[in-house]
C-alpha cells in the first residue's frame, strides 16, 4: 500500500482503537465533565494509543496508572473544548466534513474507496474516523475564534523583535527545547502554589540527575505535549515565551533549567540543542502562474482533473496560458492571467509549493491537488533575492503572533479547565 503522510497517520491513530472503544464489555464512568461522561473503555482505547505513540517516538512509557491519569486529563480537556464549542454555536456540517475526509484521502494519494479500505485494515471504521476528524476540526476552529483571531501585534512589538533577532547578526541562534509544565489553577491558594512548586522542583532534580526528560514529561507534565515528551522543536528566541528565551540564553546543551514561574504554573526546560540561525541569506523567489479549478457538489475530483488536462494539452500545443487562465481559472488571479507574482518560500500551501519547486522555468505541471482544488502551474522565472524590509516585518509579525497565540491558548485552556465541573472516578472500583 502507498505511504501515508505523518499528519494523516496522526488522525488515523486517534481513531485507531475503534474496536476497543466501540466494544462494550464491562464498562464504567471514570470522569464526569459537566453533563457528559468519560468511560473506562474510552480511557483504555486512548491509553493504548498513547502507549503506541510513545513507542513510536522511542520514549519510555510511564507506569500504567500514571499514564492513565495523564490520558484522562487530555480527555477531560478535549471534552470541555467540544462542549464549549457546541454550546457557543460552533458546528462542522456534513459537507465540510466530507471535504476534509476527501482532502485526507487525496493527501495520501488514495481514492475515498481505497482510503476506507486502508482504515478498515487498521481496524478503524470510516464513521469513527469522521467523528474524530470532526472533533479535531471543532477544536481547531474554537482556538481560532477564542484565541488566534484576538491576538494583536503592535508595531512596537515588531520593532523589538527585529532588534532582538537582527537578521544576519552574529550569534543568532535557535534552540531545540523540551519542557515540563506543572499547572497552577487560576486564583490558587498559597498552599496549592507551594505544592506545585515543590512538585516542579522534584521533577527538576530528577531531570538534572540524568533521568530521561521525555519520560518525565510524559509522566508529570500538565502541558498538551506531555505525551510527545514535551518537545517544542527548534525555535528562535522570539518564538518562545520570554521567560523561556531568557533562561535558555545562558544554558548549555543538555542542561536543565530552574523551575520557572509563569501565570500558567511552573516550567522546567531542557536544552536539547543549539544552532546558528542567520536569516539574512538570500532566498529563492519564484514567479509563477496557475489555473485553479475548484471541486464541489457539481464538479467532481475527476471532472476537475480532466478539465485541467485538456487545458494543459492546449497550452503545450501553443495556446496562451494567461488567456486560458483569464477565461477558466477560479482564483482571484484570473484577471492577471493567473500571475502570482514573485512568491517567497512558505507563501503557498505545501502541496502547491512542492509541485512548483519541482518545475524548471518554462515547465508546466500536471494537475496538482491542494485544499483549494486542482491547479495547473507554470514557473516563469526564479531569482535569488534578499529579504526586503517589508518582508522582514511581515515575518516578525507572524513570529510574534504565533508566540503570543501559543501563550494565550495555554492560558485560555487553563481557565476553561478551572471553570469546568470535573469529577474524577478513576480510582473507584
CSV table of C-alpha atoms in Angstrom, one decimal:
chain,number,residue,atom,x,y,z
A,1,UNK,CA,0.0,0.0,0.0
A,2,UNK,CA,1.2,3.5,-0.7
A,3,UNK,CA,2.8,5.5,2.1
A,4,UNK,CA,0.5,7.7,4.2
A,5,UNK,CA,1.6,11.2,5.4
A,6,UNK,CA,2.5,11.8,9.0
A,7,UNK,CA,-0.4,14.2,9.5
A,8,UNK,CA,-2.9,11.7,8.3
A,9,UNK,CA,-1.3,8.9,10.4
A,10,UNK,CA,-1.9,11.2,13.4
A,11,UNK,CA,-5.6,11.4,12.6
A,12,UNK,CA,-5.8,7.7,11.9
A,13,UNK,CA,-4.1,7.0,15.1
A,14,UNK,CA,-6.6,9.0,17.1
A,15,UNK,CA,-9.3,6.8,15.7
A,16,UNK,CA,-7.3,3.6,15.7
A,17,UNK,CA,-8.6,1.8,18.8
A,18,UNK,CA,-12.2,1.8,17.5
A,19,UNK,CA,-12.8,-1.8,18.3
A,20,UNK,CA,-11.7,-1.3,21.9
A,21,UNK,CA,-13.8,1.9,22.1
A,22,UNK,CA,-16.9,0.5,20.5
A,23,UNK,CA,-16.9,-2.9,22.2
A,24,UNK,CA,-18.9,-2.9,25.4
A,25,UNK,CA,-17.7,-5.4,27.9
A,26,UNK,CA,-17.7,-4.3,31.5
A,27,UNK,CA,-17.7,-0.5,31.4
A,28,UNK,CA,-17.9,2.2,34.0
A,29,UNK,CA,-17.7,6.0,34.3
A,30,UNK,CA,-14.2,7.3,35.1
A,31,UNK,CA,-14.9,11.0,34.9
A,32,UNK,CA,-17.8,13.4,34.7
A,33,UNK,CA,-17.2,16.5,32.7
A,34,UNK,CA,-20.1,19.0,33.2
A,35,UNK,CA,-23.1,17.0,31.9
A,36,UNK,CA,-21.0,14.5,29.9
A,37,UNK,CA,-19.0,11.4,31.0
A,38,UNK,CA,-15.8,9.6,30.0
A,39,UNK,CA,-16.0,5.8,30.2
A,40,UNK,CA,-13.3,3.3,31.1
A,41,UNK,CA,-13.4,1.9,27.5
A,42,UNK,CA,-12.7,5.4,26.1
A,43,UNK,CA,-9.8,5.8,28.5
A,44,UNK,CA,-8.4,2.3,27.7
A,45,UNK,CA,-8.5,3.0,24.0
A,46,UNK,CA,-6.8,6.3,24.3
A,47,UNK,CA,-4.2,4.9,26.7
A,48,UNK,CA,-3.4,2.2,24.2
A,49,UNK,CA,-3.0,4.8,21.6
A,50,UNK,CA,-0.7,6.9,23.9
A,51,UNK,CA,1.5,3.8,24.5
A,52,UNK,CA,1.9,3.2,20.8
A,53,UNK,CA,2.7,6.9,20.2
A,54,UNK,CA,5.3,6.9,22.9
A,55,UNK,CA,6.8,3.7,21.5
A,56,UNK,CA,6.9,5.2,18.0
A,57,UNK,CA,8.8,8.2,19.5
A,58,UNK,CA,11.1,5.8,21.4
A,59,UNK,CA,10.0,7.4,24.7
A,60,UNK,CA,9.8,5.0,27.7
A,61,UNK,CA,6.2,4.9,28.9
A,62,UNK,CA,5.3,5.9,32.4
A,63,UNK,CA,3.8,3.3,34.7
A,64,UNK,CA,0.3,2.4,33.5
A,65,UNK,CA,-1.6,4.2,36.4
A,66,UNK,CA,0.4,7.4,35.8
A,67,UNK,CA,-0.2,7.2,32.0
A,68,UNK,CA,-3.9,6.6,32.5
A,69,UNK,CA,-4.1,9.8,34.7
A,70,UNK,CA,-2.3,11.8,32.0
A,71,UNK,CA,-4.5,10.5,29.2
A,72,UNK,CA,-7.6,11.1,31.3
A,73,UNK,CA,-6.7,14.7,31.8
A,74,UNK,CA,-6.3,15.1,28.0
A,75,UNK,CA,-9.8,13.5,27.5
A,76,UNK,CA,-11.2,16.0,30.1
A,77,UNK,CA,-9.7,18.9,28.2
A,78,UNK,CA,-10.9,17.6,24.8
A,79,UNK,CA,-14.4,17.1,26.2
A,80,UNK,CA,-14.5,20.6,27.8
A,81,UNK,CA,-13.4,22.2,24.5
A,82,UNK,CA,-16.0,20.3,22.4
A,83,UNK,CA,-18.8,21.1,24.9
A,84,UNK,CA,-17.9,24.8,24.9
A,85,UNK,CA,-17.7,24.9,21.1
A,86,UNK,CA,-21.1,23.4,20.7
A,87,UNK,CA,-22.7,25.5,23.4
A,88,UNK,CA,-21.4,28.6,21.7
A,89,UNK,CA,-22.7,27.7,18.3
A,90,UNK,CA,-19.7,26.2,16.5
A,91,UNK,CA,-20.6,23.4,14.1
A,92,UNK,CA,-18.9,21.3,11.5
A,93,UNK,CA,-21.6,20.4,8.9
A,94,UNK,CA,-21.5,17.2,6.8
A,95,UNK,CA,-20.4,18.9,3.7
A,96,UNK,CA,-17.4,20.5,5.4
A,97,UNK,CA,-16.6,17.1,7.0
A,98,UNK,CA,-16.9,15.3,3.6
A,99,UNK,CA,-14.4,17.7,2.0
A,100,UNK,CA,-12.0,17.3,4.9
A,101,UNK,CA,-12.1,13.5,4.6
A,102,UNK,CA,-11.5,13.8,0.8
A,103,UNK,CA,-8.5,16.1,1.5
A,104,UNK,CA,-7.1,13.5,3.9
A,105,UNK,CA,-7.6,10.7,1.3
A,106,UNK,CA,-6.1,12.7,-1.5
A,107,UNK,CA,-3.2,13.7,0.7
A,108,UNK,CA,-2.4,10.0,0.9
A,109,UNK,CA,-2.8,9.6,-2.9
A,110,UNK,CA,-5.8,7.4,-2.3
A,111,UNK,CA,-9.4,7.4,-3.6
A,112,UNK,CA,-12.1,7.5,-1.0
A,113,UNK,CA,-12.8,3.8,-1.5
A,114,UNK,CA,-9.1,3.0,-1.1
A,115,UNK,CA,-8.9,5.2,2.0
A,116,UNK,CA,-11.9,3.4,3.5
A,117,UNK,CA,-10.2,0.0,2.9
A,118,UNK,CA,-6.9,1.4,4.4
A,119,UNK,CA,-8.8,2.5,7.6
A,120,UNK,CA,-10.5,-0.9,7.9
A,121,UNK,CA,-7.1,-2.7,7.6
A,122,UNK,CA,-6.1,-0.6,10.7
A,123,UNK,CA,-9.3,-1.6,12.5
A,124,UNK,CA,-11.0,1.8,12.1
A,125,UNK,CA,-14.4,2.4,10.7
A,126,UNK,CA,-14.9,5.4,8.4
A,127,UNK,CA,-17.6,6.6,10.8
A,128,UNK,CA,-15.2,6.5,13.7
A,129,UNK,CA,-12.6,8.4,11.7
A,130,UNK,CA,-15.1,11.0,10.7
A,131,UNK,CA,-16.2,11.5,14.3
A,132,UNK,CA,-12.6,12.1,15.4
A,133,UNK,CA,-11.8,14.3,12.5
A,134,UNK,CA,-14.9,16.4,13.3
A,135,UNK,CA,-13.7,16.8,16.9
A,136,UNK,CA,-10.2,18.0,15.7
A,137,UNK,CA,-11.8,20.5,13.3
A,138,UNK,CA,-14.1,21.8,16.0
A,139,UNK,CA,-11.2,22.3,18.4
A,140,UNK,CA,-9.1,24.0,15.8
A,141,UNK,CA,-11.9,26.4,15.0
A,142,UNK,CA,-12.5,27.0,18.6
A,143,UNK,CA,-8.9,28.0,19.1
A,144,UNK,CA,-9.0,30.3,16.1
A,145,UNK,CA,-12.2,32.1,17.4
A,146,UNK,CA,-11.3,32.3,21.1
A,147,UNK,CA,-7.6,33.0,20.8
A,148,UNK,CA,-5.9,33.3,17.5
A,149,UNK,CA,-8.3,35.9,16.0
A,150,UNK,CA,-8.0,38.1,19.1
A,151,UNK,CA,-4.2,38.3,19.1
A,152,UNK,CA,-3.0,41.8,18.2
A,153,UNK,CA,0.7,42.6,17.4
A,154,UNK,CA,1.8,46.2,17.7
A,155,UNK,CA,4.4,48.0,15.6
A,156,UNK,CA,6.5,48.4,18.7
A,157,UNK,CA,6.5,44.7,19.3
A,158,UNK,CA,7.7,44.1,15.8
A,159,UNK,CA,10.5,46.7,16.3
A,160,UNK,CA,11.5,45.0,19.5
A,161,UNK,CA,11.5,41.5,17.8
A,162,UNK,CA,13.7,42.8,14.9
A,163,UNK,CA,16.1,44.4,17.3
A,164,UNK,CA,16.4,41.3,19.4
A,165,UNK,CA,16.7,39.0,16.4
A,166,UNK,CA,18.6,41.2,14.0
A,167,UNK,CA,18.7,39.5,10.6
A,168,UNK,CA,22.2,38.2,9.9
A,169,UNK,CA,23.5,39.3,13.3
A,170,UNK,CA,26.5,37.3,14.6
A,171,UNK,CA,25.4,34.8,17.2
A,172,UNK,CA,21.7,34.5,16.1
A,173,UNK,CA,20.6,31.1,17.4
A,174,UNK,CA,17.7,28.7,17.5
A,175,UNK,CA,17.0,26.4,20.5
A,176,UNK,CA,15.8,22.8,20.4
A,177,UNK,CA,13.9,22.6,23.7
A,178,UNK,CA,11.7,20.3,25.7
A,179,UNK,CA,9.6,21.4,28.7
A,180,UNK,CA,7.5,20.2,31.6
A,181,UNK,CA,4.6,22.2,33.0
A,182,UNK,CA,3.2,21.8,36.5
A,183,UNK,CA,0.0,23.7,36.2
A,184,UNK,CA,-1.3,26.1,38.9
A,185,UNK,CA,-5.0,26.7,39.0
A,186,UNK,CA,-6.2,30.3,38.5
A,187,UNK,CA,-6.7,32.1,41.9
A,188,UNK,CA,-4.8,29.2,43.5
A,189,UNK,CA,-4.4,29.3,47.3
A,190,UNK,CA,-0.8,29.8,48.6
A,191,UNK,CA,-0.6,26.2,49.7
A,192,UNK,CA,-1.6,25.0,46.2
A,193,UNK,CA,1.2,27.2,44.7
A,194,UNK,CA,3.7,25.8,47.2
A,195,UNK,CA,2.7,22.2,46.4
A,196,UNK,CA,3.0,22.8,42.6
A,197,UNK,CA,6.4,24.5,43.1
A,198,UNK,CA,7.6,21.5,45.2
A,199,UNK,CA,6.4,19.1,42.6
A,200,UNK,CA,8.2,21.0,39.9
A,201,UNK,CA,11.4,21.1,42.0
A,202,UNK,CA,11.3,17.3,42.4
A,203,UNK,CA,10.9,16.8,38.7
A,204,UNK,CA,13.7,19.3,38.0
A,205,UNK,CA,16.0,17.5,40.4
A,206,UNK,CA,15.3,14.1,38.7
A,207,UNK,CA,16.0,15.6,35.3
A,208,UNK,CA,19.2,17.3,36.5
A,209,UNK,CA,20.3,14.0,37.9
A,210,UNK,CA,20.1,12.4,34.5
A,211,UNK,CA,16.6,10.9,34.3
A,212,UNK,CA,15.0,10.6,30.9
A,213,UNK,CA,13.5,14.0,30.3
A,214,UNK,CA,10.9,12.8,27.7
A,215,UNK,CA,9.7,10.1,30.2
A,216,UNK,CA,9.5,12.7,33.0
A,217,UNK,CA,7.4,14.9,30.7
A,218,UNK,CA,5.1,12.0,29.8
A,219,UNK,CA,4.7,11.2,33.5
A,220,UNK,CA,4.5,14.6,35.1
A,221,UNK,CA,3.8,17.4,32.7
A,222,UNK,CA,0.4,19.1,32.5
A,223,UNK,CA,1.1,20.5,29.1
A,224,UNK,CA,-0.7,19.3,26.0
A,225,UNK,CA,2.6,18.0,24.5
A,226,UNK,CA,3.4,15.8,27.5
A,227,UNK,CA,2.9,12.6,25.6
A,228,UNK,CA,5.3,13.8,22.9
A,229,UNK,CA,8.0,14.1,25.6
A,230,UNK,CA,7.4,17.8,26.0
A,231,UNK,CA,9.2,18.6,22.7
A,232,UNK,CA,8.9,22.1,21.5
A,233,UNK,CA,11.3,21.6,18.5
A,234,UNK,CA,13.6,24.2,17.0
A,235,UNK,CA,12.6,27.8,17.7
A,236,UNK,CA,14.2,31.2,17.6
A,237,UNK,CA,14.1,33.1,20.9
A,238,UNK,CA,11.5,35.4,19.5
A,239,UNK,CA,9.1,32.4,19.0
A,240,UNK,CA,9.5,31.3,22.6
A,241,UNK,CA,7.8,32.7,25.8
A,242,UNK,CA,10.1,35.4,27.1
A,243,UNK,CA,10.9,33.5,30.3
A,244,UNK,CA,11.9,30.5,28.2
A,245,UNK,CA,14.2,32.6,26.0
A,246,UNK,CA,15.9,34.3,28.9
A,247,UNK,CA,16.5,31.0,30.7
A,248,UNK,CA,17.9,29.3,27.6
A,249,UNK,CA,20.2,32.1,26.7
A,250,UNK,CA,22.6,31.2,29.5
A,251,UNK,CA,22.2,27.4,29.2
A,252,UNK,CA,24.5,24.8,27.6
A,253,UNK,CA,23.2,21.9,25.5
A,254,UNK,CA,22.0,19.1,27.9
A,255,UNK,CA,21.4,21.4,30.8
A,256,UNK,CA,18.1,21.7,32.8
A,257,UNK,CA,16.7,25.0,33.9
A,258,UNK,CA,15.5,26.0,37.3
A,259,UNK,CA,11.7,25.8,37.9
A,260,UNK,CA,10.4,28.9,36.1
A,261,UNK,CA,7.2,30.6,37.3
A,262,UNK,CA,4.6,31.9,34.8
A,263,UNK,CA,0.9,32.6,35.0
A,264,UNK,CA,0.2,29.0,33.9
A,265,UNK,CA,2.4,27.4,36.6
A,266,UNK,CA,5.9,26.1,36.9
A,267,UNK,CA,8.1,25.2,33.9
A,268,UNK,CA,11.2,23.0,33.7
A,269,UNK,CA,13.2,23.3,30.5
A,270,UNK,CA,15.9,21.1,28.9
A,271,UNK,CA,18.1,22.5,26.2
A,272,UNK,CA,18.4,19.7,23.6
A,273,UNK,CA,20.4,21.6,21.1
A,274,UNK,CA,21.5,25.0,19.8
A,275,UNK,CA,22.4,26.1,16.3
A,276,UNK,CA,23.1,29.2,14.3
A,277,UNK,CA,20.0,30.8,12.7
A,278,UNK,CA,21.3,33.6,10.4
A,279,UNK,CA,18.2,34.8,8.5
A,280,UNK,CA,19.8,37.3,6.1
A,281,UNK,CA,20.9,34.8,3.4
A,282,UNK,CA,19.3,35.4,0.1
A,283,UNK,CA,16.2,33.3,-0.6
A,284,UNK,CA,15.0,31.9,-3.9
A,285,UNK,CA,11.8,33.5,-5.2
A,286,UNK,CA,9.7,32.0,-7.9
A,287,UNK,CA,7.4,33.8,-10.3
A,288,UNK,CA,4.6,31.5,-11.4
A,289,UNK,CA,1.2,31.4,-13.0
A,290,UNK,CA,-1.6,29.0,-12.2
A,291,UNK,CA,-5.1,28.0,-13.2
A,292,UNK,CA,-7.4,26.8,-10.4
A,293,UNK,CA,-10.5,24.5,-10.8
A,294,UNK,CA,-12.4,24.1,-7.6
A,295,UNK,CA,-14.2,20.9,-6.7
A,296,UNK,CA,-17.7,21.0,-5.2
A,297,UNK,CA,-21.0,19.1,-5.4
A,298,UNK,CA,-21.2,19.7,-9.1
A,299,UNK,CA,-17.5,19.4,-10.2
A,300,UNK,CA,-16.0,16.1,-9.0
A,301,UNK,CA,-12.3,15.5,-8.5
A,302,UNK,CA,-12.2,13.6,-11.8
A,303,UNK,CA,-14.0,16.4,-13.7
A,304,UNK,CA,-11.5,19.0,-12.4
A,305,UNK,CA,-8.6,16.8,-13.4
A,306,UNK,CA,-10.0,16.3,-16.9
A,307,UNK,CA,-10.6,20.0,-17.4
A,308,UNK,CA,-7.0,20.8,-16.5
A,309,UNK,CA,-5.5,18.0,-18.6
A,310,UNK,CA,-7.4,19.4,-21.6
A,311,UNK,CA,-6.1,22.9,-20.8
A,312,UNK,CA,-2.6,21.5,-20.4
A,313,UNK,CA,-2.7,19.8,-23.8
A,314,UNK,CA,-3.9,23.1,-25.4
A,315,UNK,CA,-1.1,25.1,-23.7
A,316,UNK,CA,1.5,22.5,-24.9
A,317,UNK,CA,0.1,22.9,-28.4
A,318,UNK,CA,0.7,26.6,-28.3
A,319,UNK,CA,-2.3,28.2,-26.6
A,320,UNK,CA,-1.6,31.2,-24.4
A,321,UNK,CA,-1.6,30.3,-20.7
A,322,UNK,CA,-2.5,33.7,-19.5
A,323,UNK,CA,-5.6,33.9,-21.8
A,324,UNK,CA,-6.8,30.4,-20.7
A,325,UNK,CA,-6.3,31.5,-17.0
A,326,UNK,CA,-8.4,34.6,-17.6
A,327,UNK,CA,-11.2,32.5,-19.1
A,328,UNK,CA,-11.1,29.4,-16.9
A,329,UNK,CA,-9.3,30.0,-13.6
A,330,UNK,CA,-11.5,30.2,-10.4
A,331,UNK,CA,-8.8,32.1,-8.5
A,332,UNK,CA,-8.6,35.8,-7.8
A,333,UNK,CA,-5.5,35.9,-10.0
A,334,UNK,CA,-7.6,35.1,-13.1
A,335,UNK,CA,-7.8,38.7,-14.2
A,336,UNK,CA,-4.0,38.8,-14.2
A,337,UNK,CA,-3.7,35.7,-16.3
A,338,UNK,CA,-3.1,33.6,-13.3
A,339,UNK,CA,0.1,35.5,-12.4
A,340,UNK,CA,1.1,35.0,-8.7
A,341,UNK,CA,3.9,37.5,-8.9
A,342,UNK,CA,7.1,36.8,-7.0
A,343,UNK,CA,6.5,34.1,-4.4
A,344,UNK,CA,8.6,33.6,-1.3
A,345,UNK,CA,9.1,30.1,0.3
A,346,UNK,CA,6.1,29.5,2.6
A,347,UNK,CA,3.7,31.8,0.7
A,348,UNK,CA,1.7,29.0,-0.7
A,349,UNK,CA,0.3,25.8,0.7
A,350,UNK,CA,2.8,22.9,0.9
A,351,UNK,CA,1.3,20.8,-1.9
A,352,UNK,CA,1.5,23.8,-4.3
A,353,UNK,CA,5.0,24.8,-3.2
A,354,UNK,CA,6.3,21.2,-3.6
A,355,UNK,CA,4.9,21.0,-7.2
A,356,UNK,CA,6.1,24.5,-8.1
A,357,UNK,CA,9.6,23.8,-6.7
A,358,UNK,CA,9.9,20.7,-8.9
A,359,UNK,CA,9.4,22.7,-12.1
A,360,UNK,CA,12.1,24.4,-14.2
A,361,UNK,CA,11.4,27.8,-15.6
A,362,UNK,CA,9.0,27.4,-18.6
A,363,UNK,CA,7.9,24.0,-17.4
A,364,UNK,CA,4.2,23.1,-17.0
A,365,UNK,CA,2.9,20.8,-14.2
A,366,UNK,CA,0.4,18.0,-14.2
A,367,UNK,CA,-2.8,18.8,-12.3
A,368,UNK,CA,-1.9,19.4,-8.7
A,369,UNK,CA,-4.3,18.8,-5.8
A,370,UNK,CA,-4.4,21.2,-2.9
A,371,UNK,CA,-7.1,22.1,-0.3
A,372,UNK,CA,-8.4,24.7,-2.7
A,373,UNK,CA,-8.9,22.4,-5.7
A,374,UNK,CA,-6.8,21.4,-8.7
A,375,UNK,CA,-4.1,23.6,-10.1
A,376,UNK,CA,-2.1,23.8,-13.3
A,377,UNK,CA,1.2,25.6,-12.6
A,378,UNK,CA,3.8,27.1,-14.8
A,379,UNK,CA,7.0,28.6,-13.5
A,380,UNK,CA,8.0,31.7,-15.3
A,381,UNK,CA,11.4,32.5,-13.7
A,382,UNK,CA,13.4,32.4,-10.5
A,383,UNK,CA,15.7,34.7,-8.7
A,384,UNK,CA,17.8,35.0,-5.6
A,385,UNK,CA,16.7,38.0,-3.5
A,386,UNK,CA,17.5,39.5,-0.1
A,387,UNK,CA,14.6,39.6,2.3
A,388,UNK,CA,13.0,43.0,1.9
A,389,UNK,CA,12.3,45.3,4.9
A,390,UNK,CA,8.6,44.8,4.4
A,391,UNK,CA,9.1,41.0,4.3
A,392,UNK,CA,11.2,41.1,7.5
A,393,UNK,CA,8.4,42.9,9.3
A,394,UNK,CA,5.8,40.5,8.0
A,395,UNK,CA,7.9,37.5,9.2
A,396,UNK,CA,8.4,39.3,12.5
A,397,UNK,CA,4.7,40.0,12.9
A,398,UNK,CA,3.9,36.3,12.2
A,399,UNK,CA,6.5,35.1,14.7
A,400,UNK,CA,5.3,37.4,17.5
A,401,UNK,CA,1.7,36.5,16.7
A,402,UNK,CA,2.5,32.7,17.0
A,403,UNK,CA,4.3,33.2,20.3
A,404,UNK,CA,1.5,35.3,21.8
A,405,UNK,CA,-1.2,32.9,20.4
A,406,UNK,CA,0.5,29.9,22.0
A,407,UNK,CA,0.8,31.7,25.4
A,408,UNK,CA,-2.8,32.9,25.2
A,409,UNK,CA,-4.1,29.5,24.2
A,410,UNK,CA,-2.4,27.7,27.1
A,411,UNK,CA,-3.8,30.4,29.5
A,412,UNK,CA,-7.3,30.0,27.9
A,413,UNK,CA,-7.2,26.2,28.3
A,414,UNK,CA,-6.2,26.6,31.9
A,415,UNK,CA,-9.2,29.0,32.5
A,416,UNK,CA,-11.5,26.6,30.7
A,417,UNK,CA,-10.3,23.7,32.8
A,418,UNK,CA,-10.7,25.6,36.0
A,419,UNK,CA,-14.3,26.6,35.3
A,420,UNK,CA,-15.3,23.1,34.0
A,421,UNK,CA,-17.1,20.9,36.5
A,422,UNK,CA,-14.9,17.7,36.7
A,423,UNK,CA,-15.5,14.7,38.9
A,424,UNK,CA,-12.7,12.1,38.6
A,425,UNK,CA,-13.7,8.5,39.4
A,426,UNK,CA,-10.7,6.6,38.0
A,427,UNK,CA,-9.6,5.3,41.5
A,428,UNK,CA,-13.1,3.9,42.2
A,429,UNK,CA,-13.7,0.2,41.8
